[in-house]
Short mmCIF file of C-alpha atoms in Angstrom, two decimals:
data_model
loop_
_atom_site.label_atom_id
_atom_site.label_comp_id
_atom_site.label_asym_id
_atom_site.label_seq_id
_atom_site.Cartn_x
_atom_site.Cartn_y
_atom_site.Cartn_z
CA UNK D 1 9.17 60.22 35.28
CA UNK D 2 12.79 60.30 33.68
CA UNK D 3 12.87 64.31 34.26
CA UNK D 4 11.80 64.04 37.35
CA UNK D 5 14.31 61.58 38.20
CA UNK D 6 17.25 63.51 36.77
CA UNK D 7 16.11 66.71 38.26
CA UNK D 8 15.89 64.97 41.69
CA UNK D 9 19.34 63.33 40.94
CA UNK D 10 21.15 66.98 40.28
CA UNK D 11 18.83 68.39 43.00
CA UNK D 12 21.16 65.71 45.35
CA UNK D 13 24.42 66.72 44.19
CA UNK D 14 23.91 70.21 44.67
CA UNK D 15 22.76 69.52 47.87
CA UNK D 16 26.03 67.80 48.47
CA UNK D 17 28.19 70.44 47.24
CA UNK D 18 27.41 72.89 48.92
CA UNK D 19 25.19 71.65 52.09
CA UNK D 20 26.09 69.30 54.84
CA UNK D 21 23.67 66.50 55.36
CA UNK D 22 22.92 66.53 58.88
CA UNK D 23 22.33 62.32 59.69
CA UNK D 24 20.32 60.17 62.55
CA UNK D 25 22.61 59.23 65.64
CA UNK D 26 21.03 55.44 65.26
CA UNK D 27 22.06 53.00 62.44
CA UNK D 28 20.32 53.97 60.07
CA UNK D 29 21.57 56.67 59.41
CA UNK D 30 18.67 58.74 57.61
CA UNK D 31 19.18 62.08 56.92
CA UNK D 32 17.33 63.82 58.84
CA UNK D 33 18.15 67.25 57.60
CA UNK D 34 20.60 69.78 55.80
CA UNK D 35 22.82 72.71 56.82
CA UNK D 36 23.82 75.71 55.13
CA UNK D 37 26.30 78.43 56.31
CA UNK D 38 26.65 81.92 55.16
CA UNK D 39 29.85 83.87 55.79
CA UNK D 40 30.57 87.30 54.55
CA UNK D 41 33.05 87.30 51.98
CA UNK D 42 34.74 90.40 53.30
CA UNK D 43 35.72 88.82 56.62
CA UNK D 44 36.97 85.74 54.68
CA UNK D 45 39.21 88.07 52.78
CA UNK D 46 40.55 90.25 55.47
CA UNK D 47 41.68 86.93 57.26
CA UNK D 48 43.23 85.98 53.97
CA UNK D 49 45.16 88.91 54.12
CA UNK D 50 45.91 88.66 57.54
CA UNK D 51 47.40 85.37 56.76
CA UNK D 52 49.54 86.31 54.01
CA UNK D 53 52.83 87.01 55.45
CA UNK D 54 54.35 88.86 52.59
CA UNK D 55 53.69 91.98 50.13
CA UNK D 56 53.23 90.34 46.76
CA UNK D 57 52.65 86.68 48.05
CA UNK D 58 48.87 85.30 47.62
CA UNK D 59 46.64 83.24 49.72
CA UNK D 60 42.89 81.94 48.22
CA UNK D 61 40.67 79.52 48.72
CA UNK D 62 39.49 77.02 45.72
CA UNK D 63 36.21 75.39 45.99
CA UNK D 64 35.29 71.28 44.88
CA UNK D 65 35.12 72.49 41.48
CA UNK D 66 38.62 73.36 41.00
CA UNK D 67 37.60 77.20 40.45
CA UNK D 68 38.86 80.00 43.11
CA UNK D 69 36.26 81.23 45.67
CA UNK D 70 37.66 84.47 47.11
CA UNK D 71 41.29 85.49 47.21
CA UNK D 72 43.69 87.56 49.48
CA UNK D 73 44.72 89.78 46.34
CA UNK D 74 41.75 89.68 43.51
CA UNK D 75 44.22 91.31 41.11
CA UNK D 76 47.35 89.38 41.66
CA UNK D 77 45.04 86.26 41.55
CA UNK D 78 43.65 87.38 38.15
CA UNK D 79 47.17 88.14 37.08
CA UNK D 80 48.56 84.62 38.02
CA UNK D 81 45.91 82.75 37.22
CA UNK D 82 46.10 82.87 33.61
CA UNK D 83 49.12 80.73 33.36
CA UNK D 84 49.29 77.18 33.12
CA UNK D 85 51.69 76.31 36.28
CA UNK D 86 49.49 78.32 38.47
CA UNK D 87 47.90 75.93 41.36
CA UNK D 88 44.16 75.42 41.91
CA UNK D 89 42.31 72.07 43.22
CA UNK D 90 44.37 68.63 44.00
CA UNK D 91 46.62 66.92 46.33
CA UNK D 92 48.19 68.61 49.36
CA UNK D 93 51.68 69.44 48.59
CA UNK D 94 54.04 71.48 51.44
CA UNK D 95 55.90 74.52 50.11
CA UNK D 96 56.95 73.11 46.63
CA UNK D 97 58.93 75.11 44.34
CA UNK D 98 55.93 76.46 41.32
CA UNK D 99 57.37 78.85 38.30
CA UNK D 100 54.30 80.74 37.20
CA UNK D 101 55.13 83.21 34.76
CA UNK D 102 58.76 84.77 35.41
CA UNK D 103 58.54 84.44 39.04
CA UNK D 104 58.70 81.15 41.20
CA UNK D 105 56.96 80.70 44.07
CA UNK D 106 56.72 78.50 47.02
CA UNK D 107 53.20 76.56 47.29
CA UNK D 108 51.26 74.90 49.96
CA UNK D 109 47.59 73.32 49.47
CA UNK D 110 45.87 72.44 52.28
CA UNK D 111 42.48 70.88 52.84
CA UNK D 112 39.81 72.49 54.36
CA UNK D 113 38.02 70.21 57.26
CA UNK D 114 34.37 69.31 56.21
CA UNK D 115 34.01 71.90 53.55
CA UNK D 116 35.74 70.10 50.72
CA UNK D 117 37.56 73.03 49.57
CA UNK D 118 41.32 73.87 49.54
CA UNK D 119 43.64 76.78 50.87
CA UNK D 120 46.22 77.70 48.73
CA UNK D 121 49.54 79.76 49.19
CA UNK D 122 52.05 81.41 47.19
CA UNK D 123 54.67 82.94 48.39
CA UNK D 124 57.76 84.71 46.34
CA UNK D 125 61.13 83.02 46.48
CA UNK D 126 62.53 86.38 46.55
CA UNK D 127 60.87 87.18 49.70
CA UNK D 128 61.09 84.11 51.11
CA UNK D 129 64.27 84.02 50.60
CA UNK D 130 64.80 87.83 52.40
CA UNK D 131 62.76 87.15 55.34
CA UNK D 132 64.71 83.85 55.98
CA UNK D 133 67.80 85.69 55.94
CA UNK D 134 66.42 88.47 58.00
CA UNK D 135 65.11 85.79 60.02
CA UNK D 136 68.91 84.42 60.35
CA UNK D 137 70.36 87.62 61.05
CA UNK D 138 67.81 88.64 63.42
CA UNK D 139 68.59 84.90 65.19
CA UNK D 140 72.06 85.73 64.95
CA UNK D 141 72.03 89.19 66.77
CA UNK D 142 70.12 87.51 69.32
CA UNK D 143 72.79 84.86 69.73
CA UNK D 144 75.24 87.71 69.89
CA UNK D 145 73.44 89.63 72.48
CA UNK D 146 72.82 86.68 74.28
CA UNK D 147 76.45 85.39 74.64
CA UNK D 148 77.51 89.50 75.24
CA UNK D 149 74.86 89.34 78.25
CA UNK D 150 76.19 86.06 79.66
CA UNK D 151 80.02 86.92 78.97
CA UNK D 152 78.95 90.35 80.49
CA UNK D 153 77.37 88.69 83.65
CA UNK D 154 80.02 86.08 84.19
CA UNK D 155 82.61 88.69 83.81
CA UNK D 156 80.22 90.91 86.57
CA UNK D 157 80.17 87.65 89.09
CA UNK D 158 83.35 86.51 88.15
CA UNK D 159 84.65 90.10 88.96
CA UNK D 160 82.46 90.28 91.97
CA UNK D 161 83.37 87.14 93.91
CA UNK D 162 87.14 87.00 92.48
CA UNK D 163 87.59 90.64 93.71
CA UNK D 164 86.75 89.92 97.06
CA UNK D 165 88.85 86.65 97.43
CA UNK D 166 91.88 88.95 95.79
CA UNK D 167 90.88 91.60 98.33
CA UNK D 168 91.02 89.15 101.11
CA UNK D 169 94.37 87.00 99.70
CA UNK D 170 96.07 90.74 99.71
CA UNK D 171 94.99 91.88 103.16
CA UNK D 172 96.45 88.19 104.35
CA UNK D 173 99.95 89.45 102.35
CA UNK D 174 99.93 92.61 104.21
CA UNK D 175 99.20 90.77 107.48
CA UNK D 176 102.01 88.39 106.79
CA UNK D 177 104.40 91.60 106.56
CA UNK D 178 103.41 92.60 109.68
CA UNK D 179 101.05 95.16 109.17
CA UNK D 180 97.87 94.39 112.13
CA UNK D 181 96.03 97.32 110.75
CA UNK D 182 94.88 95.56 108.10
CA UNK D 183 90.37 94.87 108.24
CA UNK D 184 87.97 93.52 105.44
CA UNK D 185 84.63 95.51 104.76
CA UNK D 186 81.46 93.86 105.75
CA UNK D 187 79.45 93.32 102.99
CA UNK D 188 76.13 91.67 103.79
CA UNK D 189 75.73 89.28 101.19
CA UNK D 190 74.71 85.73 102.84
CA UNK D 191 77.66 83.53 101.44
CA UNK D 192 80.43 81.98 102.30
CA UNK D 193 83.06 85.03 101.45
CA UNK D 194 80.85 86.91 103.83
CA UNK D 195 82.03 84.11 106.71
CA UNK D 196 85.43 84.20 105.74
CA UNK D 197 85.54 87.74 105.74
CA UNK D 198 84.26 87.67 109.15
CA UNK D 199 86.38 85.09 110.31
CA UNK D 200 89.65 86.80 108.79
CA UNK D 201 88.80 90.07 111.30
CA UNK D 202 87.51 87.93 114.22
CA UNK D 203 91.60 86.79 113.66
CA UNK D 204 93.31 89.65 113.15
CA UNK D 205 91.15 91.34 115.86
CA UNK D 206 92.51 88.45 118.30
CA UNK D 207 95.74 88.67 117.22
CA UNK D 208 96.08 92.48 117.95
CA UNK D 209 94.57 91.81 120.91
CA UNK D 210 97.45 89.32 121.75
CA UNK D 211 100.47 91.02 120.44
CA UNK D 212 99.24 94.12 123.25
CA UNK D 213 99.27 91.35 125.71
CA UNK D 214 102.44 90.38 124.67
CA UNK D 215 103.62 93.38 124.37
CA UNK D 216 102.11 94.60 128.06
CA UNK D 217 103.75 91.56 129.45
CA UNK D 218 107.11 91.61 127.61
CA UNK D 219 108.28 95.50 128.54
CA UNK D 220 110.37 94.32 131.12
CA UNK D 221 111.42 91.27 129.59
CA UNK D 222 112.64 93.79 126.04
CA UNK D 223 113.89 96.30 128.50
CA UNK D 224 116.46 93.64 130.29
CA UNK D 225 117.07 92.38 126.58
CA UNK D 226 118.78 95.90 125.07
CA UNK D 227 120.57 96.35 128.57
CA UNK D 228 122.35 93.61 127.80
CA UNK D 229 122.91 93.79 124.27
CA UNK D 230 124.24 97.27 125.23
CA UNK D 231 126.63 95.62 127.86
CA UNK D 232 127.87 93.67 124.61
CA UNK D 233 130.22 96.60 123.76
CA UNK D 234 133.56 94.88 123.05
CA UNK D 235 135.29 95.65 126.40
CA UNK D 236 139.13 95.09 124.27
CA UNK D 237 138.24 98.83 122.72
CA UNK D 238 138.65 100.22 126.18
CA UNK D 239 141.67 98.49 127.45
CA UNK D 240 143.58 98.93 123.99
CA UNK D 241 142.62 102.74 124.26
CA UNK D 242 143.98 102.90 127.69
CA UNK D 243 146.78 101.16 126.67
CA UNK D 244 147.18 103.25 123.94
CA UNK D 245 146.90 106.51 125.85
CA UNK D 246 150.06 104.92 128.20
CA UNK D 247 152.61 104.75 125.63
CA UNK D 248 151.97 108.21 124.19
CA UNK D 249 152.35 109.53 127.76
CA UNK D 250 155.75 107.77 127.70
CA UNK D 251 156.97 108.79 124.36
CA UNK D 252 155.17 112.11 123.56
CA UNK D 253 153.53 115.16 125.79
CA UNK D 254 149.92 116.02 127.38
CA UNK D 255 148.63 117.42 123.69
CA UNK D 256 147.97 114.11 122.02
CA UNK D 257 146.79 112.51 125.54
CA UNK D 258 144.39 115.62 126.18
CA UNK D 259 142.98 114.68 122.51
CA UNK D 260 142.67 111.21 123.28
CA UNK D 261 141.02 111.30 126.81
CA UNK D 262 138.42 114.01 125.81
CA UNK D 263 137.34 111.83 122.58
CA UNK D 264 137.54 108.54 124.70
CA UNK D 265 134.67 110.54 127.26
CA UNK D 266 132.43 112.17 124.84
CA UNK D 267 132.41 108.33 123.24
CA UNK D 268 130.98 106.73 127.01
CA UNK D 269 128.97 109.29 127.30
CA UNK D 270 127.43 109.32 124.44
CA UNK D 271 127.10 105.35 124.48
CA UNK D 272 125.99 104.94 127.73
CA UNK D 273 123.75 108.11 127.38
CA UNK D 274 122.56 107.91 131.01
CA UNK D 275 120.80 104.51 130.49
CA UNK D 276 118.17 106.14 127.63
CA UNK D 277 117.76 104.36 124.20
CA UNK D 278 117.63 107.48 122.26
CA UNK D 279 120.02 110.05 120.42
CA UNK D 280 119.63 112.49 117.96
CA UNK D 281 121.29 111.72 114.62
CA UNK D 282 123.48 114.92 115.27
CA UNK D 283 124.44 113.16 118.84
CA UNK D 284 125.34 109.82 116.91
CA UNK D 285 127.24 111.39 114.07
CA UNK D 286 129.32 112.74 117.11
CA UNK D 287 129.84 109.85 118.84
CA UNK D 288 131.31 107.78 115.87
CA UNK D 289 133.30 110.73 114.46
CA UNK D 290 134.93 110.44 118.45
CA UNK D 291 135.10 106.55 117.48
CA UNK D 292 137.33 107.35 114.33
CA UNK D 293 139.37 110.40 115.96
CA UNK D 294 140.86 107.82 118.58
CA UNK D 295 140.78 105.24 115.85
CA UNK D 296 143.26 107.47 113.79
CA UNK D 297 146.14 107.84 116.63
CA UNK D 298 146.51 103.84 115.93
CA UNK D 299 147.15 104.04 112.07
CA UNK D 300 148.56 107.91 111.65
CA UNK D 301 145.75 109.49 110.71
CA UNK D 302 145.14 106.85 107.92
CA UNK D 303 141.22 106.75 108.80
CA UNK D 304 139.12 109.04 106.91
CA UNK D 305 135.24 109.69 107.84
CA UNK D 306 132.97 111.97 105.79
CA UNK D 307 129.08 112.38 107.21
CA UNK D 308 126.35 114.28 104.72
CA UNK D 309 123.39 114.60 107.02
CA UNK D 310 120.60 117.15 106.21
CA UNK D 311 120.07 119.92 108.52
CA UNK D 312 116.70 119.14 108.68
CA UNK D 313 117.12 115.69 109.95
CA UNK D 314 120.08 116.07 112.48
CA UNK D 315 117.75 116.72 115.43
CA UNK D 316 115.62 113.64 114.95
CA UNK D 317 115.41 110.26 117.02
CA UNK D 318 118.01 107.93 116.11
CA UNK D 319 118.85 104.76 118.47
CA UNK D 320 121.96 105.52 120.32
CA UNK D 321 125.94 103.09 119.07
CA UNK D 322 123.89 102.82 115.74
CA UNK D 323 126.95 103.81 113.64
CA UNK D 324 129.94 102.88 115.45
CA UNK D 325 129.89 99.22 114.83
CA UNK D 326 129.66 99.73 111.02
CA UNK D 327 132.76 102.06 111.32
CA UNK D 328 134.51 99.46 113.52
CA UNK D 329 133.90 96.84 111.29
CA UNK D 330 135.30 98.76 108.31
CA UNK D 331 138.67 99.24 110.04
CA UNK D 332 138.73 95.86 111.92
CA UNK D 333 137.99 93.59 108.44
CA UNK D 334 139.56 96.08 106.61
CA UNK D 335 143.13 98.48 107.18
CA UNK D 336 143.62 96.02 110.72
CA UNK D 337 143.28 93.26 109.14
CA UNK D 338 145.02 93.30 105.97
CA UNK D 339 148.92 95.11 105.85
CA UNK D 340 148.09 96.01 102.15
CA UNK D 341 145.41 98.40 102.97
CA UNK D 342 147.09 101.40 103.69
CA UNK D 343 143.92 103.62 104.16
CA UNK D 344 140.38 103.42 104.98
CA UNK D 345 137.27 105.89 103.71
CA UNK D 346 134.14 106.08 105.62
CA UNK D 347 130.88 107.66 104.14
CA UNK D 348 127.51 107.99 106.18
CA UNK D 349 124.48 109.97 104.33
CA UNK D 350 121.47 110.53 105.48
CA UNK D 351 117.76 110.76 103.55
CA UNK D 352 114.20 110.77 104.61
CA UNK D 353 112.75 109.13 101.88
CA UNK D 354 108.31 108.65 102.53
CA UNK D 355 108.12 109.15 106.01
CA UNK D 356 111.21 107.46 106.91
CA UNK D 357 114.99 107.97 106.99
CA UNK D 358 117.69 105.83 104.89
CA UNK D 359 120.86 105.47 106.28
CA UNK D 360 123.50 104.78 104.19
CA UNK D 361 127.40 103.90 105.52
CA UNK D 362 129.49 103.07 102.84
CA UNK D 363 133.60 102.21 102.87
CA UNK D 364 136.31 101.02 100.30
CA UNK D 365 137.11 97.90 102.48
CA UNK D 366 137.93 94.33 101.16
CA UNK D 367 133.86 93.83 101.14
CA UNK D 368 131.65 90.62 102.24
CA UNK D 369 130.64 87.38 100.54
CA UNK D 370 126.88 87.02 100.28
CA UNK D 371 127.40 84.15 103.36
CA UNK D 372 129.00 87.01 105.70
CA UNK D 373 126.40 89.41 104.59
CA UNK D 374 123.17 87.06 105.57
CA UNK D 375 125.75 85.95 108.92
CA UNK D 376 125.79 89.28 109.76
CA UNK D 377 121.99 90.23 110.11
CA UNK D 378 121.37 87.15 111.33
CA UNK D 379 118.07 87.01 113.39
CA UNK D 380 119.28 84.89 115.90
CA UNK D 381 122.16 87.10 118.04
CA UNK D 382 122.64 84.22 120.26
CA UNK D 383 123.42 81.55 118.04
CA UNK D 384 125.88 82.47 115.78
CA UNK D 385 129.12 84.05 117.35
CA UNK D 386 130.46 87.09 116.82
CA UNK D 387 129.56 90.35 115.27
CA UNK D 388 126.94 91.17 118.32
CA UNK D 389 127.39 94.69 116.92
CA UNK D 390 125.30 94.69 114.31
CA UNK D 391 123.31 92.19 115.00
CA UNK D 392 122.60 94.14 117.97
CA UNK D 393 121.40 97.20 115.81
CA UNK D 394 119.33 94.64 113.65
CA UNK D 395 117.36 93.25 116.54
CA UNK D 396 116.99 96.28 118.47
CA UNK D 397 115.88 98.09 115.41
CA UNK D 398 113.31 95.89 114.25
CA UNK D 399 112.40 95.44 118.28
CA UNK D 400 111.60 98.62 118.45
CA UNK D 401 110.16 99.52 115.32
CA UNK D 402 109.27 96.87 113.22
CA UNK D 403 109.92 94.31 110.81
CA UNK D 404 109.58 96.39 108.36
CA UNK D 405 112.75 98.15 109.24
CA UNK D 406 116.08 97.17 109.95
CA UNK D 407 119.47 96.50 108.05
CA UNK D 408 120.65 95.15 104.38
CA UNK D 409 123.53 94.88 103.16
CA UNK D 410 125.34 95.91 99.28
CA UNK D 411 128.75 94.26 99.15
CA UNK D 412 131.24 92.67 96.38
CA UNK D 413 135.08 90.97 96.88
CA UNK D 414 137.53 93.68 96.49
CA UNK D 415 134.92 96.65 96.10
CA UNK D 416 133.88 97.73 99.84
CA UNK D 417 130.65 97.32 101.51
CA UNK D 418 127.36 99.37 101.89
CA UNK D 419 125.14 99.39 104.67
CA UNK D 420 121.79 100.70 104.37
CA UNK D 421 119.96 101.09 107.54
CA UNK D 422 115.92 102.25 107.53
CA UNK D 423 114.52 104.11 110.93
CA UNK D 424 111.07 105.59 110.76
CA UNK D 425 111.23 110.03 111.16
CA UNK D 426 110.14 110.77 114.31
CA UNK D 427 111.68 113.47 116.70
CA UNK D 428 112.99 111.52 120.30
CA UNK D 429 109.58 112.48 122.27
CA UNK D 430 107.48 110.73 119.11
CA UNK D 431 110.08 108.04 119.32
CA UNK D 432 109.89 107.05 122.45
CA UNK D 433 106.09 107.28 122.98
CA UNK D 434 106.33 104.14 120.11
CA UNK D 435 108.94 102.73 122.15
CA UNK D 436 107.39 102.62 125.67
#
């Protein structure tokens, strides 16, 4: 009876080792009968080895007897197992530092559900230690390449959208200077640059459309305008010539008077040029040079003019008295004016210069303050009295050509003035097809 009770007593725990008691649902909970499940070893180990992450680390399983089942790596687990640190059945520890041998390792047990036994792995600090840098690095490239791809994209939008509003903000700057050619592409892309875009040529659109209206509507109104700014001639030029051509007829003979007379008509006719806005630059070097040679008989030859104009450019358009004020003003401000002036030099040069032509009138005169300068451009010819002559050329400059064009002035106290006037090149029939 005693063997048979110890036999049936280790027949029990054997049963409970290694089979699961399979129990009643009600509570009594009689066993009712026992399950056993085979797995082939091999698969066991090839998911072992799937699980080990690393070339020399280990994984194995330990059974409720403390003793190792199967491993990933029978030869590194017979290797490693012979020392006294190495790890085999007890409580579940996470990754804890284990020296076994030479070599330390990191260790994590882990129970296995219902079957009692434990999974154990080892993994080299050396390796660890290499994949969790390679690990970093790789997390750190991909920071890298993550910040170059948004840096890259912002800088793409940011280039996209800021590249149209500076597109748009400089066609508004050339618009302001006058320029109505000026149009934005259309770009269908849905958002609000889009509408602005459309809006900004809707504008300019309209306001070409106006400024031809205008313009339609003011041609009579600009024609009467430059009548009368050429009726501004200073009418005391003619009488003191006259008067001046009386006393040489008195005191000297027909020779001087002759000179006189025939510079006095070529400078009418020439500034009245039968009602027509237009000379040639040859035709307006000739009608101030006539300006100066009846200028000279009242200071004794004291006036001196000296013209450098290009062949090339003698025989294009030039508005006609577009000199002769700048040549008047020089003697009137300047040897008329002041009894310690003895003489007076007069340069005009001509240059085109990108598709337009620089004037540039230059004398040794007692020269402007920046006050008479800005007074004598002034926009407003009505306001601001005297000097109609070159305010006259001003206005009827930029009148006819643009505001891009027109008069500026170079001057210092004691060091003569220079007038640079800018005309586009055209010949006269170019010219006045703008002008009409």
């Amino acid at each position: 009876r005693d063997l048979h009770k110890e036999y049936r007593q280790q027949r029990q725990m054997c049963i409970r080792d290694r089979y699961h008691k399979i129990a009643s649902a009600d509570e009594r909970n009689e066993i009712k009968g026992i399950c056993s499940i085979s797995v082939d070893e091999n698969r066991i180990v090839q998911v072992m080895e799937n699980a080990n992450i690393t070339s020399n680390g280990l994984v194995y399983l330990v059974d409720t007897s403390g003793n190792g089942v199967v491993s990933s790596n029978s030869k590194l687990f017979e290797e490693l197992s012979g020392n006294d640190n190495f790890p085999l059945a007890g409580e579940e520890m996470v990754w804890k530092a284990v020296k076994i041998g030479t070599t330390t390792y990191y260790a994590e047990r882990r129970d296995v559900e219902i079957a009692g036994w434990q999974m154990v792995f080892l993994i080299p600090l050396s390796e660890y230690n290499g994949q969790y840098y390679f690990l970093l690095l790789v997390a750190i490239m991909a920071v890298i390449i993550m910040i170059a791809t948004i840096v890259a994209v912002s800088y793409w939008l940011s280039d996209f959208y800021v590249g149209r509003l500076r597109k748009l903000s400089m066609e508004m700057k050339h618009l302001q200077e006058g320029d109505l050619s000026v149009q934005l592409p259309s770009i269908n892309q849905g958002d609000e640059i889009e509408e602005v875009y459309r809006s900004f040529n809707f504008m300019v659109n309209e306001l070409r459309r106006l400024v031809r209206e205008h313009y339609r509507l003011g041609k009579e109104v600009r024609t009467a305008e430059m009548r009368a700014l050429r009726a501004q001639i200073n009418p005391h030029f003619l009488y003191n010539t006259l008067d001046l051509i009386n006393w040489i007829a008195v005191d000297y003979g027909a020779t001087d008077i002759e000179k006189i007379v025939w510079n006095l008509a070529k400078f009418y006719r020439l500034s009245l040029n039968h009602g027509k806005d237009l000379n040639s630059i040859e035709e307006e070097i000739e009608h101030v040079r006539a300006y100066i040679n009846i200028e000279k008989f009242h200071y004794d030859d004291a006036i001196q003019l000296e013209t450098y104009i290009p062949e090339e450019l003698k025989n294009l358009a030039c508005l006609n008295i577009i000199f002769q004020p700048f040549a008047e003003n020089a003697i009137v401000h300047g040897i008329a004016k002041n009894t310690k002036i003895q003489s007076c030099k007069i340069e005009i040069r001509a240059e085109k210069i990108e598709g337009n032509i620089l004037f540039t009138i230059k004398d040794d005169g007692p020269g402007m303050t920046q006050r008479q300068m800005e007074d004598a451009i002034s926009e407003d010819i009505y306001q601001i009295n005297g000097g109609y002559g070159i305010k006259n050329i001003n206005f009827r400059i930029k009148l006819c050509f643009g505001e891009k064009y027109g008069i500026r002035y170079e001057s210092n106290l004691g060091e003569g003035t220079t007038a640079y006037i800018l005309i586009p090149a055209m010949t006269i029939e170019e010219a006045q097809a703008v002008m009409v």
